[in-house]
XYZ file of C-alpha atoms in Angstrom:
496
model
C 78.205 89.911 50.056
C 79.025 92.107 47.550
C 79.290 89.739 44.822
C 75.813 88.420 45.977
C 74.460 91.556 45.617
C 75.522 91.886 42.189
C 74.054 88.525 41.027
C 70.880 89.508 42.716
C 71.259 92.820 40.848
C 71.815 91.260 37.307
C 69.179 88.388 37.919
C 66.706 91.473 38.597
C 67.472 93.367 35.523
C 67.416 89.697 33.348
C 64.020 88.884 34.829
C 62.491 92.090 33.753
C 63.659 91.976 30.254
C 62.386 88.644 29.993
C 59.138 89.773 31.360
C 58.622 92.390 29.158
C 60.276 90.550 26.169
C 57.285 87.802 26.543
C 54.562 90.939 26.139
C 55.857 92.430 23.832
C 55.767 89.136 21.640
C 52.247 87.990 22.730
C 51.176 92.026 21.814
C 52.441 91.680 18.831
C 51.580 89.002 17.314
C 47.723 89.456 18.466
C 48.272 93.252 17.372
C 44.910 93.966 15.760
C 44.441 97.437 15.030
C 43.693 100.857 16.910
C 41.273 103.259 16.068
C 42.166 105.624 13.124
C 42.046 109.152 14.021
C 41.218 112.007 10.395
C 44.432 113.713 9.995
C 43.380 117.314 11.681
C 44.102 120.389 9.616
C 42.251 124.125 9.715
C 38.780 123.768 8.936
C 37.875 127.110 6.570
C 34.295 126.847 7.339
C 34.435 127.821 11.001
C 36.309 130.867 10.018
C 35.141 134.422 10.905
C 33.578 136.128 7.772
C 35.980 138.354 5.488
C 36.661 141.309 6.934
C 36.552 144.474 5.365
C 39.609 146.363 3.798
C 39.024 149.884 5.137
C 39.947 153.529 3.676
C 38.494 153.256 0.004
C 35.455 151.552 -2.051
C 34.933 151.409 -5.596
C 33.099 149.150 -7.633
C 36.650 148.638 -10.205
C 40.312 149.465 -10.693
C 41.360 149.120 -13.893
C 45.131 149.910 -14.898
C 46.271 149.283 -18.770
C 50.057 150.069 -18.151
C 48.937 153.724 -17.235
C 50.001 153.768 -13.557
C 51.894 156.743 -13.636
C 48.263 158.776 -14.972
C 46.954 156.349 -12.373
C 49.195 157.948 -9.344
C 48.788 161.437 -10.351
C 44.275 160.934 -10.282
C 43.936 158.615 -7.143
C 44.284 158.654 -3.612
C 44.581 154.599 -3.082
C 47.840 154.124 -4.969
C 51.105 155.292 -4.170
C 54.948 154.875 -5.647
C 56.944 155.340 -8.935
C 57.201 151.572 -9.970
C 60.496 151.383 -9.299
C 62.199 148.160 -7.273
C 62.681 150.008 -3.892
C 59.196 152.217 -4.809
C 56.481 150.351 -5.913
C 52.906 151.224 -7.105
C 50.816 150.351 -4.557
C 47.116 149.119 -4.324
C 45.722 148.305 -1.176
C 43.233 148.522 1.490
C 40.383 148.661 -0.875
C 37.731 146.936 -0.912
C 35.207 146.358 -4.394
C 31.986 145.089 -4.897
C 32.471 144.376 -8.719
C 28.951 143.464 -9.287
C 28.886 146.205 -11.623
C 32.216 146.427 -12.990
C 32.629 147.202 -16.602
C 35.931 144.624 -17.028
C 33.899 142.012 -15.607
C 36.511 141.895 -12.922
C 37.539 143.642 -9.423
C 41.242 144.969 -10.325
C 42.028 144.336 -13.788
C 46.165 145.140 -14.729
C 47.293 144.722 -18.513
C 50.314 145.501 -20.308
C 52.583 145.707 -17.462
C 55.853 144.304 -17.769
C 58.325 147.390 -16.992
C 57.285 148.313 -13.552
C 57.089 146.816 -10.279
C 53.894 146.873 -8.551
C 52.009 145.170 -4.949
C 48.329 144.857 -4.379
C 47.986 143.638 -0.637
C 44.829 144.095 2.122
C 42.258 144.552 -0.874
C 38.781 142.832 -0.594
C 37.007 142.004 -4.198
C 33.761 140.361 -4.279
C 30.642 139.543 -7.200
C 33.078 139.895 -10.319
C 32.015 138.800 -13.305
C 31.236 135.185 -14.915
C 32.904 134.989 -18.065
C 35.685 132.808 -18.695
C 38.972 135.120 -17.425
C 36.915 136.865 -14.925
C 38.536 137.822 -11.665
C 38.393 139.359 -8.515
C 41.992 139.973 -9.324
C 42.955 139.860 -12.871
C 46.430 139.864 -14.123
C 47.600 140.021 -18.134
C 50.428 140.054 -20.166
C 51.574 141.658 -16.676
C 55.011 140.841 -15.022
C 56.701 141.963 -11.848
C 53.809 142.178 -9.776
C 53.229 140.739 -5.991
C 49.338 140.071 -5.043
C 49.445 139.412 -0.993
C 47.012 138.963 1.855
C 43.968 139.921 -0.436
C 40.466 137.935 0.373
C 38.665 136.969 -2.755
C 35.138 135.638 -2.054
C 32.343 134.603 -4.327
C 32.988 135.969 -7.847
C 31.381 134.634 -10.670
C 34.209 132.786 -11.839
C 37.517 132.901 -10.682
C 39.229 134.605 -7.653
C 42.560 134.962 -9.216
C 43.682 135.426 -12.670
C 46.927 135.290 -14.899
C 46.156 134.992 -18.536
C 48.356 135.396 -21.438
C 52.214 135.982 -20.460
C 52.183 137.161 -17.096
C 55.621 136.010 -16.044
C 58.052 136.615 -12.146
C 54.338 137.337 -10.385
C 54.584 136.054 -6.831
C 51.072 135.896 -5.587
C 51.362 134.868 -1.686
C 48.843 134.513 1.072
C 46.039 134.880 -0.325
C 42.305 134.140 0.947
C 40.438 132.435 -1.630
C 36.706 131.046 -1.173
C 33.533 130.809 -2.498
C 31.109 131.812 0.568
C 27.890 130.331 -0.524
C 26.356 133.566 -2.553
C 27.848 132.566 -5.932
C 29.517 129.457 -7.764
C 32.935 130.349 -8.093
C 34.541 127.765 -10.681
C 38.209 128.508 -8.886
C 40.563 129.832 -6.747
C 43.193 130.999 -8.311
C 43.102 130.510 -12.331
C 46.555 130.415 -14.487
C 46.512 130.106 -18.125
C 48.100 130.591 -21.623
C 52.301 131.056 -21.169
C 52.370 131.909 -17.766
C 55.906 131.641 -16.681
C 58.342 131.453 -13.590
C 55.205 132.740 -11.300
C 55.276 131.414 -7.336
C 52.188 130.704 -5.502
C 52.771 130.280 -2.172
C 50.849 130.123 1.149
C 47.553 130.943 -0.253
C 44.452 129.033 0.688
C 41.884 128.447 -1.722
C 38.651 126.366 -0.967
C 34.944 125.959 -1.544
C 35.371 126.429 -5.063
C 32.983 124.386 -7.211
C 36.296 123.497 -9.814
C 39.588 123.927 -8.869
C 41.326 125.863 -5.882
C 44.706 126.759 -8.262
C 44.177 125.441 -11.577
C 47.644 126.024 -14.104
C 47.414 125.470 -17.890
C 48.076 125.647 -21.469
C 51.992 126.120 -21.834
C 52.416 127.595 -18.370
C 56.256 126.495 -17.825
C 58.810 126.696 -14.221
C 56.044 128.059 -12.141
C 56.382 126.884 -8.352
C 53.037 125.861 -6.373
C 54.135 125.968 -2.699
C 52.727 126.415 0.858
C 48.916 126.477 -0.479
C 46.374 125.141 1.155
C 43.618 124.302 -1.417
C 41.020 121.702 0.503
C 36.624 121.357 -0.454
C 37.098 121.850 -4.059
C 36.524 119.521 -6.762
C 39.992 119.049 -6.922
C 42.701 120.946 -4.866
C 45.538 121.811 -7.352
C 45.317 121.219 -11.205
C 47.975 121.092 -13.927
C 46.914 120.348 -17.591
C 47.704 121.130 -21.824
C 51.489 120.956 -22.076
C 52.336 122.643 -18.885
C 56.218 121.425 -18.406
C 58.781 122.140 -15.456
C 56.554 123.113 -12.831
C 57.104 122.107 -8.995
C 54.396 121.788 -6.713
C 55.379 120.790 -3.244
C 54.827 121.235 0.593
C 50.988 122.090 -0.624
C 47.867 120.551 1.454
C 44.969 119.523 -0.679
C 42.265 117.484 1.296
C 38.649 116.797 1.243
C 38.692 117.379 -2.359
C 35.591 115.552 -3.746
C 37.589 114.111 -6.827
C 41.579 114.912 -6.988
C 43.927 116.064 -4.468
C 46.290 116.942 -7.064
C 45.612 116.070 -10.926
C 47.835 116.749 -14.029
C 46.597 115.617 -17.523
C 46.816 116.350 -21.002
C 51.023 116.031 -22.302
C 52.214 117.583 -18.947
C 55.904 116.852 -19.333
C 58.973 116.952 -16.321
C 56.716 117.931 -13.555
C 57.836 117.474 -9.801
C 55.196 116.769 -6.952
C 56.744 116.734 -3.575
C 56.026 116.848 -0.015
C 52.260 117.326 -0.581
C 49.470 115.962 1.516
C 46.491 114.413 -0.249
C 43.743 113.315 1.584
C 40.012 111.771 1.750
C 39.619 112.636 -2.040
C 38.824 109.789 -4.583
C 42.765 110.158 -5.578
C 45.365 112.157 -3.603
C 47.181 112.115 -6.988
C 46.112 111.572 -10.596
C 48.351 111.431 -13.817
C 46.643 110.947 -17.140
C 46.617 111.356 -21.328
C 50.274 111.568 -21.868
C 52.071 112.672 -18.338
C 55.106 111.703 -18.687
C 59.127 112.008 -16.925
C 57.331 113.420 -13.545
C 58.448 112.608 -10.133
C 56.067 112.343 -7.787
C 57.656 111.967 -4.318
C 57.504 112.085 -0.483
C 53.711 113.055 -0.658
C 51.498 112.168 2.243
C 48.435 110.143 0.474
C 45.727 108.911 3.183
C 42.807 107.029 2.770
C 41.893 108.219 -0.705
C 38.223 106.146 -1.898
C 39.892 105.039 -5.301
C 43.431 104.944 -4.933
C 46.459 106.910 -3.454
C 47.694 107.285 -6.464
C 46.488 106.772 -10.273
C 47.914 106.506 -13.323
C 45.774 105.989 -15.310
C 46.612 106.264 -19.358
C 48.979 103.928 -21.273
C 50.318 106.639 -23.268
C 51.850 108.239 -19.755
C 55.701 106.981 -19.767
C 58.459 107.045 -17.828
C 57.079 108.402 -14.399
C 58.803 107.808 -11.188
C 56.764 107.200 -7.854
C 59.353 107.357 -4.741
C 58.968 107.420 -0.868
C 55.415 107.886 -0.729
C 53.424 107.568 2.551
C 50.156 105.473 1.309
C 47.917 104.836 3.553
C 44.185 102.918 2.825
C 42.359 100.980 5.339
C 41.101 98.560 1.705
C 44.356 98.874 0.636
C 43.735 100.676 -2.599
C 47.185 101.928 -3.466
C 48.289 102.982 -6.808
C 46.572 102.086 -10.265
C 48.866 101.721 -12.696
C 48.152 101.538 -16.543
C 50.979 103.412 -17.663
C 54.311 102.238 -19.337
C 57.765 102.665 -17.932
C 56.487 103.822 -14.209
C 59.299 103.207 -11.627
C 57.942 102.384 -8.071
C 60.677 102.997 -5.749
C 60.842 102.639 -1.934
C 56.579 103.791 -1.253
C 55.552 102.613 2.060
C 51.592 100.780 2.123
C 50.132 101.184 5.195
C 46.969 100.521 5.975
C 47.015 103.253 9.228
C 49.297 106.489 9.207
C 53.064 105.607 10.375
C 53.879 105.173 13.804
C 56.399 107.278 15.548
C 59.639 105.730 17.944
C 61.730 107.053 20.328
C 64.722 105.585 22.015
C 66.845 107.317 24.695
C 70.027 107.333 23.229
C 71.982 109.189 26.006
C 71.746 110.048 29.807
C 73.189 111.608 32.804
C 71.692 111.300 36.316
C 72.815 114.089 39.225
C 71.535 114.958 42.683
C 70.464 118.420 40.950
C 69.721 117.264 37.611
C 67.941 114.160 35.036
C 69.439 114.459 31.843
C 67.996 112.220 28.891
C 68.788 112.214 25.036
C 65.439 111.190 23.457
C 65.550 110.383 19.520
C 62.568 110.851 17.740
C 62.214 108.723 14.146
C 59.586 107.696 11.429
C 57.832 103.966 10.822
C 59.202 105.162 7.196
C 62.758 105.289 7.224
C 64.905 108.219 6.073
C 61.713 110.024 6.124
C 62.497 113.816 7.478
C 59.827 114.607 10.398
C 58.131 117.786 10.538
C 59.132 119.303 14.077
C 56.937 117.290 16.719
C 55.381 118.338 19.687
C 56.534 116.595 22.791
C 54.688 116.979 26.322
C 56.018 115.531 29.176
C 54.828 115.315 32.200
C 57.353 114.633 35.531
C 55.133 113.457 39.001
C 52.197 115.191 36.911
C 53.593 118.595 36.525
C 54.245 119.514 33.492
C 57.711 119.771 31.911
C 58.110 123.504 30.804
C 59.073 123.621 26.626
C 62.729 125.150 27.471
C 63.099 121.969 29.120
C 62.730 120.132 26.382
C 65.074 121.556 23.599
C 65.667 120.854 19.845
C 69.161 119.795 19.407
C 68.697 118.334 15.533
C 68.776 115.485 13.705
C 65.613 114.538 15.419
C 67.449 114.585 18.797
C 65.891 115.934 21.638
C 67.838 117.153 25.260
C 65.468 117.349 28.375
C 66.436 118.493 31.589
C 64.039 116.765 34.509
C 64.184 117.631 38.205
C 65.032 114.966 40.418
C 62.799 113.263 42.036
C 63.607 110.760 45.020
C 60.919 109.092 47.541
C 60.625 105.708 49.318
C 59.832 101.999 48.254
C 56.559 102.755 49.859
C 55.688 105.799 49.456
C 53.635 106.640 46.256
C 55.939 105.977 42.946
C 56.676 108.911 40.562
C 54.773 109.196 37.508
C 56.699 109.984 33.955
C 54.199 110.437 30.850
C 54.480 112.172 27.546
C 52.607 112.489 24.277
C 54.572 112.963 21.045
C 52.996 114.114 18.191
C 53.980 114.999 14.496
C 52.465 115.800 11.375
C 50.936 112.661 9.285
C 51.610 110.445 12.001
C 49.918 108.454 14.498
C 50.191 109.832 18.322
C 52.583 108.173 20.849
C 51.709 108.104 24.609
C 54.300 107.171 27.265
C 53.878 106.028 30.832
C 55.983 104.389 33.719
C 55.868 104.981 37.560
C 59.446 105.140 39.284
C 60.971 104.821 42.959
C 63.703 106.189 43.476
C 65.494 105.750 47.427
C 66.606 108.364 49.115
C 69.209 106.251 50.789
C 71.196 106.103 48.198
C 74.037 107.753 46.898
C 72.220 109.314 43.368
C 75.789 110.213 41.843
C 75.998 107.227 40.150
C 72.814 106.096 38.688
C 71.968 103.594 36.107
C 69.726 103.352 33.532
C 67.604 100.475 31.253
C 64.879 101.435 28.493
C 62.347 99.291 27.807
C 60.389 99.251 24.908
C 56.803 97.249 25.174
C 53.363 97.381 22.746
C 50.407 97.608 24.995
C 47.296 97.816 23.144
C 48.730 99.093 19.948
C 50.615 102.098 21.933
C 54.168 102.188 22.154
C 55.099 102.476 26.030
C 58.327 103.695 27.390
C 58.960 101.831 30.508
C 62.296 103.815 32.439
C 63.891 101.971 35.363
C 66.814 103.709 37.418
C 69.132 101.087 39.175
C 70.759 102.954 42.280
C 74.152 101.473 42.881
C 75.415 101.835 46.317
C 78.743 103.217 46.846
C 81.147 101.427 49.046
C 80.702 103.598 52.128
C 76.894 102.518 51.898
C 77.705 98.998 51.420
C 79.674 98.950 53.846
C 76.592 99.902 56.034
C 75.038 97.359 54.707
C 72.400 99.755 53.113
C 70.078 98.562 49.904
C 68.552 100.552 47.627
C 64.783 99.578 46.681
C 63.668 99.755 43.604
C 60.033 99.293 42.099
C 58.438 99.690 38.935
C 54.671 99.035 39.049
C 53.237 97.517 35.892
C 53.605 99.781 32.780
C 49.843 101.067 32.116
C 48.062 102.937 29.025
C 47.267 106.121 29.081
């Protein structure tokens, strides 16, 4: 009897596979396609206007390395300039319509002290070519964060001639309709070993962060520059800049453009998107890496390079992804292609339950989480799971790295006819396509659940990856002995 049992067992488990082997085969190969969902990402234009800075007006600060003077006459700055005392500048807001320096808060020749202008609102600067709300040269040391910069003439943010070790960081830079500001954030003429990080810069009718002529180890982080003509811009002998983790879509020509002898540049980890290129190298770019960059359905091209006298560039790991297939244009000499993925959808995401542990008090499952694109590092998904539709709460679910995930379900046990239990998750991560899960389970309650076993199946139904989950209850011998069964069912596997 018992050995019966077993081969009834084993021919139960073999018929299954085989089942769901022979779908997965025909689903395949008569795989076709799902719908193509816009990668989702904040949308500036349903934001609330710019609020106001509070405490002080004025139509202009201007400081030519006089802050000191400037401290002793004015009630919104504060500090001695040193490292643990800054000058301060905030909470002001200027309507610099009728500025005399053509710009909101102009500092020059300020390289010995260390200054912050933060919570200041500057609007209707002047047009002229180094305009700014904010305006920044030969000026070093300075931090410009969580200002809001909104339709001036010409540029939101300026560094022009030697500003160098300026960290300008979270910054809200727009053009709001009144005005045509050219761009966001404007860097020219030896600016040096400057961050920009986390700012977002759009609706500008140029560029939203534009660097040039010989500006040299700047880093271009964080920034979210989308609606511009292009998003971020590098050109005129710029060398040894990085620009990576920024998100430039929507961009009506470039996500991300460098041209013009641009020399050792990196461009990494960057999303591109819905632009005629996500990235553009051209007139003599040469010995830049461009790398790991998220590039979707771009009208001309993912990628171009587009000038023979460009050498010597290196395009690796990129996600590419164009329903025409329009990939990378390549007139240049020397470029190295290595390891880009083509896609014609964004990647898919798979999970496989690598571990588990089954207790009358406690479901324990090891779920691993990985990329279409191999060796590609996931940004942190979002799992929800749902367990006999009740949700499974987030510190059941729990990070345990390496893109391994421990969840802890409650047990669950009914009757062969009684209604099965429903598990269902979505996973979700960045530049990726959705995954939705499904199975329904039976579990007896006449058997002993110490000793539970477990088979995953994998199966494509209409293009979505399902996780079927079956638990095999093997009797102990007392229960054998009784002659007891255990029933199992697992209805057919269905799509969310």
């Amino acid at each position: 009897m018992e050995n019966n049992h077993r081969i009834k067992i084993n021919l139960l488990i073999l018929g299954m596979i085989f089942a769901i082997s022979t779908i997965n085969s025909f689903m395949i190969f008569n795989f076709q396609g799902g719908s193509i969902n816009k990668i989702e990402d904040r949308d500036p234009s349903g934001l609330n206007p710019p609020r106001i800075s509070g405490y002080w007006t004025t139509n202009f600060i201007h400081i030519d390395g006089n802050w000191s003077h400037t401290v002793g006459n004015y009630s919104w700055i504060r500090g001695d300039g040193s490292w643990n005392s800054p000058y301060i500048i905030e909470n002001v807001t200027i309507d610099a319509s009728t500025s005399p320096t053509g710009s909101g808060i102009y500092i020059e020749n300020s390289n010995n002290d260390y200054f912050i202008i933060r919570n200041c609102t500057v609007y209707n600067s002047g047009n002229a070519m180094y305009d700014g709300g904010i305006k920044l040269v030969n000026t070093s040391k300075g931090l410009l964060e969580n200002n809001t910069l909104f339709d001036n003439g010409r540029n939101g943010i300026v560094l022009y001639n030697y500003c160098e070790n300026n960290t300008i960081s979270r910054n809200f830079v727009f053009n709001y309709g009144t005005t045509n500001q050219d761009n966001g954030i404007y860097v020219s003429n030896y600016c040096n070993n400057n961050t920009f990080s986390n700012n977002l810069a759009y609706n500008n009718t140029n560029v939203g962060i534009f660097l040039r002529y010989w500006s040299h180890n700047n880093t271009i982080s964080g920034n979210t520059a989308n609606n511009n003509w292009a998003g971020i811009g590098v050109d005129n002998y710029c060398e040894d800049n990085t620009i990576t983790g920024n998100t430039a879509n929507d961009n009506s020509d470039y996500g991300i453009y460098f041209e013009l002898q641009c020399i050792n540049n990196i461009i990494s980890g960057n999303a591109a998107n819905y632009g005629d290129y996500g990235i553009y190298l051209n007139d003599g770019v040469n010995d830049t890496t461009v790398s790991e960059n998220y590039l979707y359905f771009n009208r001309l091209g993912a990628i171009g390079v587009r000038d023979p006298n460009s050498n010597d560039n290196i395009l690796k790991k990129n996600i590419l992804v164009s329903e025409d297939e329009i990939f990378i244009y390549d007139d240049a000499t020397n470029t190295m292609l290595i390891s880009n993925y083509y896609l014609t959808k964004p990647p898919s995401l798979f999970a496989e339950i690598v571990n588990q542990s089954y207790l009358k008090t406690e479901f324990i499952v090891y779920l691993n989480i990985s990329s279409q694109c191999i060796g590609l590092d996931l940004s942190i998904p979002s799992i929800q799971m749902w367990w006999n539709g009740i949700i499974v709460p987030s510190n059941s679910i729990i990070e345990a790295g390496d893109s391994l995930y421990f969840i802890s379900l409650n047990p669950i046990f009914v009757e062969s006819k009684e209604t099965p239990i429903l598990l269902n998750m979505t996973i979700s991560a960045a530049f990726h396509e959705d995954k939705y899960y499904e199975t329904y389970l039976v579990l007896s309650q006449n058997a002993d659940a110490d000793d539970l076993m477990l088979i995953i199946i994998l199966s494509i139904i209409s293009a979505v990856l399902t996780l079927g989950v079956i638990f095999l209850l093997r009797a102990n011998k007392s229960l054998k002995k009784k002659k007891k069964q255990t029933r199992i069912k697992n209805k057919d596997i269905k799509e969310i």
